Amino acid sequence: YVIDVGVEDPQNTALGELELSNETLPKNSELVVSTTISCIGKGGKRSVNLSIEDLDPSLPLVRTNKVLVPTSRLKDQRDITLTENGSETVEFHIPGLELGTRHGKVTIVGEDALAVDNVRHFTIVVREPWPVLVVAPSDVDTDGFVEAITPYEHRSEQRARYDCMVISPPEISNHNLREFAAVVILDPPPLPITAWENLGKHVREGGQLAIFLGHNAETPSAFNSASAQEVLPGTLGRQYRVSGRDVYLAPHSYDHPIMTMFRPIASSVPWDRFPVFRYWDLRKSASQRQVILRFGDNQPALLERTVGKGTVLLMTTPITELDRPSGRQAWNELAGPEDWPRFILV
């Protein structure tokens, strides 16, 4: 038997799931929280509040069987009008949060028949910018890469997500890589064994490493030493040279976190406007590796390898190549005019 115990004319207003601009934010940046408020039955005017708890490391705690939590303060409010059985999207913008772990909630003001869907909770972490070490030879343009991940406007307003330090390859062995969340090496030349050992230790202990190969690699055997292969996802073979403009980045899947931002616009990304003329062939594969992105000829373009507690990314063509490099042919046109796909990828 099915017994209907519902009411004939239900009335309820509900909040949907919360969408956060990010769960981890740099200090002085803006938190954006959006959700959908919908109603069953008659519509009308509703108020929706966003509150965030004060930062109090001594709380929460239980005292005399009561849970004491920090004071929650109203940060923003939105007034909307719902049509019958309608819905509206609500968006809150909260600037300048203090450092630390913060708990907040979005609430529909007032009461209705079902209170459980009138409130949604969230947690964010506000922290100092992630320190990133960018390593590049003198003939490599680092400005485009740095500007992509930490724009000048964000740096000047002290709300950048990353804090970049730029050095040359010989300086790798002189730095304590534990101080950096990630190391990025742009078009590296052959590195000494001490540098590879330093990078390997950094990754095994939980650091992140990204390497973008280019013309400076010169001698593949220098990247196939035992210390380098402890880090890299494969051995370097020859350079592939492509005639014409028929090879370019051609995503075959959007499941990896790096590629998910392309998923909603997958059919409109003009990859064919950014051809690749040269890239390195990877031969013997290392363990714990996967191909994230391929070229149109099915050769690996971007690979990932898990090493210890950390991750290594390797791209077989540069991400910072100039349109007309002096004295040689460009490896690709990824950094050409209107290069927004490269910007998103970086």
PDB file of C-alpha atoms in Angstrom, residues 84-209:
ATOM      1  CA  GLU A  84       4.855  30.882  -8.265  1.00  0.00           C
ATOM      2  CA  ASN A  85       6.879  27.625  -8.407  1.00  0.00           C
ATOM      3  CA  GLY A  86       9.804  29.736  -9.615  1.00  0.00           C
ATOM      4  CA  SER A  87      13.487  30.040  -8.801  1.00  0.00           C
ATOM      5  CA  GLU A  88      16.212  32.698  -8.777  1.00  0.00           C
ATOM      6  CA  THR A  89      20.002  32.638  -8.581  1.00  0.00           C
ATOM      7  CA  VAL A  90      21.520  34.545  -5.675  1.00  0.00           C
ATOM      8  CA  GLU A  91      25.183  35.650  -5.595  1.00  0.00           C
ATOM      9  CA  PHE A  92      27.144  37.101  -2.686  1.00  0.00           C
ATOM     10  CA  HIS A  93      30.499  38.907  -2.913  1.00  0.00           C
ATOM     11  CA  ILE A  94      32.573  39.037   0.298  1.00  0.00           C
ATOM     12  CA  PRO A  95      35.884  40.972   0.089  1.00  0.00           C
ATOM     13  CA  GLY A  96      38.922  41.092   2.363  1.00  0.00           C
ATOM     14  CA  LEU A  97      38.609  38.048   4.669  1.00  0.00           C
ATOM     15  CA  GLU A  98      41.152  37.520   7.439  1.00  0.00           C
ATOM     16  CA  LEU A  99      43.639  34.654   7.481  1.00  0.00           C
ATOM     17  CA  GLY A 100      42.457  31.371   8.959  1.00  0.00           C
ATOM     18  CA  THR A 101      39.751  28.742   8.631  1.00  0.00           C
ATOM     19  CA  ARG A 102      36.283  30.283   8.538  1.00  0.00           C
ATOM     20  CA  HIS A 103      32.800  28.760   8.756  1.00  0.00           C
ATOM     21  CA  GLY A 104      29.772  30.418   7.241  1.00  0.00           C
ATOM     22  CA  LYS A 105      26.176  29.830   6.207  1.00  0.00           C
ATOM     23  CA  VAL A 106      23.538  31.083   3.810  1.00  0.00           C
ATOM     24  CA  THR A 107      20.047  31.356   5.312  1.00  0.00           C
ATOM     25  CA  ILE A 108      16.534  32.150   4.119  1.00  0.00           C
ATOM     26  CA  VAL A 109      15.081  34.694   6.546  1.00  0.00           C
ATOM     27  CA  GLY A 110      11.818  33.595   8.157  1.00  0.00           C
ATOM     28  CA  GLU A 111      10.140  30.232   8.616  1.00  0.00           C
ATOM     29  CA  ASP A 112       8.232  27.852   6.398  1.00  0.00           C
ATOM     30  CA  ALA A 113       6.958  24.293   6.486  1.00  0.00           C
ATOM     31  CA  LEU A 114      10.380  22.673   5.941  1.00  0.00           C
ATOM     32  CA  ALA A 115      13.184  24.342   7.891  1.00  0.00           C
ATOM     33  CA  VAL A 116      15.924  21.873   6.944  1.00  0.00           C
ATOM     34  CA  ASP A 117      16.399  23.326   3.442  1.00  0.00           C
ATOM     35  CA  ASN A 118      16.478  26.955   4.591  1.00  0.00           C
ATOM     36  CA  VAL A 119      20.178  26.940   5.476  1.00  0.00           C
ATOM     37  CA  ARG A 120      23.391  25.798   3.766  1.00  0.00           C
ATOM     38  CA  HIS A 121      26.828  25.726   5.451  1.00  0.00           C
ATOM     39  CA  PHE A 122      30.333  26.180   4.013  1.00  0.00           C
ATOM     40  CA  THR A 123      33.966  26.310   5.146  1.00  0.00           C
ATOM     41  CA  ILE A 124      36.827  28.249   3.569  1.00  0.00           C
ATOM     42  CA  VAL A 125      40.525  28.629   4.310  1.00  0.00           C
ATOM     43  CA  VAL A 126      42.125  32.071   3.886  1.00  0.00           C
ATOM     44  CA  ARG A 127      45.906  31.845   3.652  1.00  0.00           C
ATOM     45  CA  GLU A 128      49.023  33.622   2.505  1.00  0.00           C
ATOM     46  CA  PRO A 129      49.769  33.329  -1.250  1.00  0.00           C
ATOM     47  CA  TRP A 130      51.256  30.013  -2.367  1.00  0.00           C
ATOM     48  CA  PRO A 131      55.029  30.467  -2.891  1.00  0.00           C
ATOM     49  CA  VAL A 132      56.087  29.351  -6.397  1.00  0.00           C
ATOM     50  CA  LEU A 133      59.646  29.102  -7.699  1.00  0.00           C
ATOM     51  CA  VAL A 134      59.900  29.831 -11.451  1.00  0.00           C
ATOM     52  CA  VAL A 135      63.142  28.617 -13.041  1.00  0.00           C
ATOM     53  CA  ALA A 136      64.145  29.685 -16.555  1.00  0.00           C
ATOM     54  CA  PRO A 137      67.253  30.463 -18.654  1.00  0.00           C
ATOM     55  CA  SER A 138      67.883  34.058 -19.693  1.00  0.00           C
ATOM     56  CA  ASP A 139      66.481  33.513 -23.213  1.00  0.00           C
ATOM     57  CA  VAL A 140      63.065  32.416 -21.914  1.00  0.00           C
ATOM     58  CA  ASP A 141      60.273  34.947 -21.354  1.00  0.00           C
ATOM     59  CA  THR A 142      58.908  34.359 -17.841  1.00  0.00           C
ATOM     60  CA  ASP A 143      56.630  37.412 -17.764  1.00  0.00           C
ATOM     61  CA  GLY A 144      53.767  35.742 -19.632  1.00  0.00           C
ATOM     62  CA  PHE A 145      53.726  32.763 -17.274  1.00  0.00           C
ATOM     63  CA  VAL A 146      53.981  34.833 -14.088  1.00  0.00           C
ATOM     64  CA  GLU A 147      51.355  37.308 -15.290  1.00  0.00           C
ATOM     65  CA  ALA A 148      48.956  34.445 -16.032  1.00  0.00           C
ATOM     66  CA  ILE A 149      49.002  33.038 -12.497  1.00  0.00           C
ATOM     67  CA  THR A 150      49.534  36.274 -10.581  1.00  0.00           C
ATOM     68  CA  PRO A 151      48.409  39.364 -12.548  1.00  0.00           C
ATOM     69  CA  TYR A 152      50.001  42.705 -11.761  1.00  0.00           C
ATOM     70  CA  GLU A 153      46.655  44.110 -10.594  1.00  0.00           C
ATOM     71  CA  HIS A 154      46.322  41.326  -8.020  1.00  0.00           C
ATOM     72  CA  ARG A 155      49.911  41.776  -6.847  1.00  0.00           C
ATOM     73  CA  SER A 156      49.494  45.541  -6.433  1.00  0.00           C
ATOM     74  CA  GLU A 157      46.321  45.001  -4.378  1.00  0.00           C
ATOM     75  CA  GLN A 158      48.010  42.241  -2.323  1.00  0.00           C
ATOM     76  CA  ARG A 159      45.410  39.655  -3.265  1.00  0.00           C
ATOM     77  CA  ALA A 160      47.459  37.420  -5.573  1.00  0.00           C
ATOM     78  CA  ARG A 161      47.017  33.657  -5.207  1.00  0.00           C
ATOM     79  CA  TYR A 162      50.720  33.018  -5.817  1.00  0.00           C
ATOM     80  CA  ASP A 163      53.978  34.660  -4.818  1.00  0.00           C
ATOM     81  CA  CYS A 164      56.509  33.988  -7.583  1.00  0.00           C
ATOM     82  CA  MET A 165      60.294  34.053  -7.334  1.00  0.00           C
ATOM     83  CA  VAL A 166      62.184  33.827 -10.650  1.00  0.00           C
ATOM     84  CA  ILE A 167      65.697  32.326 -10.757  1.00  0.00           C
ATOM     85  CA  SER A 168      68.064  30.782 -13.324  1.00  0.00           C
ATOM     86  CA  PRO A 169      68.661  26.986 -13.528  1.00  0.00           C
ATOM     87  CA  PRO A 170      72.130  27.022 -11.881  1.00  0.00           C
ATOM     88  CA  GLU A 171      70.532  28.506  -8.757  1.00  0.00           C
ATOM     89  CA  ILE A 172      68.229  25.517  -8.096  1.00  0.00           C
ATOM     90  CA  SER A 173      70.800  23.778  -5.902  1.00  0.00           C
ATOM     91  CA  ASN A 174      71.202  26.923  -3.780  1.00  0.00           C
ATOM     92  CA  HIS A 175      67.560  27.112  -2.672  1.00  0.00           C
ATOM     93  CA  ASN A 176      65.660  25.206  -0.016  1.00  0.00           C
ATOM     94  CA  LEU A 177      62.756  23.934  -2.106  1.00  0.00           C
ATOM     95  CA  ARG A 178      60.741  23.146   1.032  1.00  0.00           C
ATOM     96  CA  GLU A 179      59.918  26.856   1.146  1.00  0.00           C
ATOM     97  CA  PHE A 180      57.913  26.550  -2.091  1.00  0.00           C
ATOM     98  CA  ALA A 181      54.598  24.866  -2.745  1.00  0.00           C
ATOM     99  CA  ALA A 182      55.545  24.362  -6.407  1.00  0.00           C
ATOM    100  CA  VAL A 183      58.542  24.625  -8.707  1.00  0.00           C
ATOM    101  CA  VAL A 184      58.026  25.497 -12.386  1.00  0.00           C
ATOM    102  CA  ILE A 185      60.899  25.032 -14.864  1.00  0.00           C
ATOM    103  CA  LEU A 186      60.445  26.729 -18.232  1.00  0.00           C
ATOM    104  CA  ASP A 187      62.435  25.358 -21.209  1.00  0.00           C
ATOM    105  CA  PRO A 188      65.304  24.009 -19.049  1.00  0.00           C
ATOM    106  CA  PRO A 189      68.809  23.190 -20.277  1.00  0.00           C
ATOM    107  CA  PRO A 190      70.478  19.986 -19.009  1.00  0.00           C
ATOM    108  CA  LEU A 191      70.594  20.188 -15.214  1.00  0.00           C
ATOM    109  CA  PRO A 192      73.331  18.908 -12.911  1.00  0.00           C
ATOM    110  CA  ILE A 193      72.731  15.815 -10.816  1.00  0.00           C
ATOM    111  CA  THR A 194      72.544  17.909  -7.635  1.00  0.00           C
ATOM    112  CA  ALA A 195      69.624  19.875  -9.102  1.00  0.00           C
ATOM    113  CA  TRP A 196      67.697  16.704 -10.009  1.00  0.00           C
ATOM    114  CA  GLU A 197      68.364  15.292  -6.546  1.00  0.00           C
ATOM    115  CA  ASN A 198      67.054  18.502  -4.971  1.00  0.00           C
ATOM    116  CA  LEU A 199      63.947  18.433  -7.184  1.00  0.00           C
ATOM    117  CA  GLY A 200      63.346  14.738  -6.462  1.00  0.00           C
ATOM    118  CA  LYS A 201      63.487  15.303  -2.712  1.00  0.00           C
ATOM    119  CA  HIS A 202      61.101  18.258  -3.054  1.00  0.00           C
ATOM    120  CA  VAL A 203      58.497  16.155  -4.860  1.00  0.00           C
ATOM    121  CA  ARG A 204      58.809  13.024  -2.719  1.00  0.00           C
ATOM    122  CA  GLU A 205      58.132  15.137   0.377  1.00  0.00           C
ATOM    123  CA  GLY A 206      54.893  16.505  -1.103  1.00  0.00           C
ATOM    124  CA  GLY A 207      56.022  19.382  -3.321  1.00  0.00           C
ATOM    125  CA  GLN A 208      54.763  19.967  -6.849  1.00  0.00           C
ATOM    126  CA  LEU A 209      56.915  20.250  -9.978  1.00  0.00           C
TER     127      LEU A 209
END
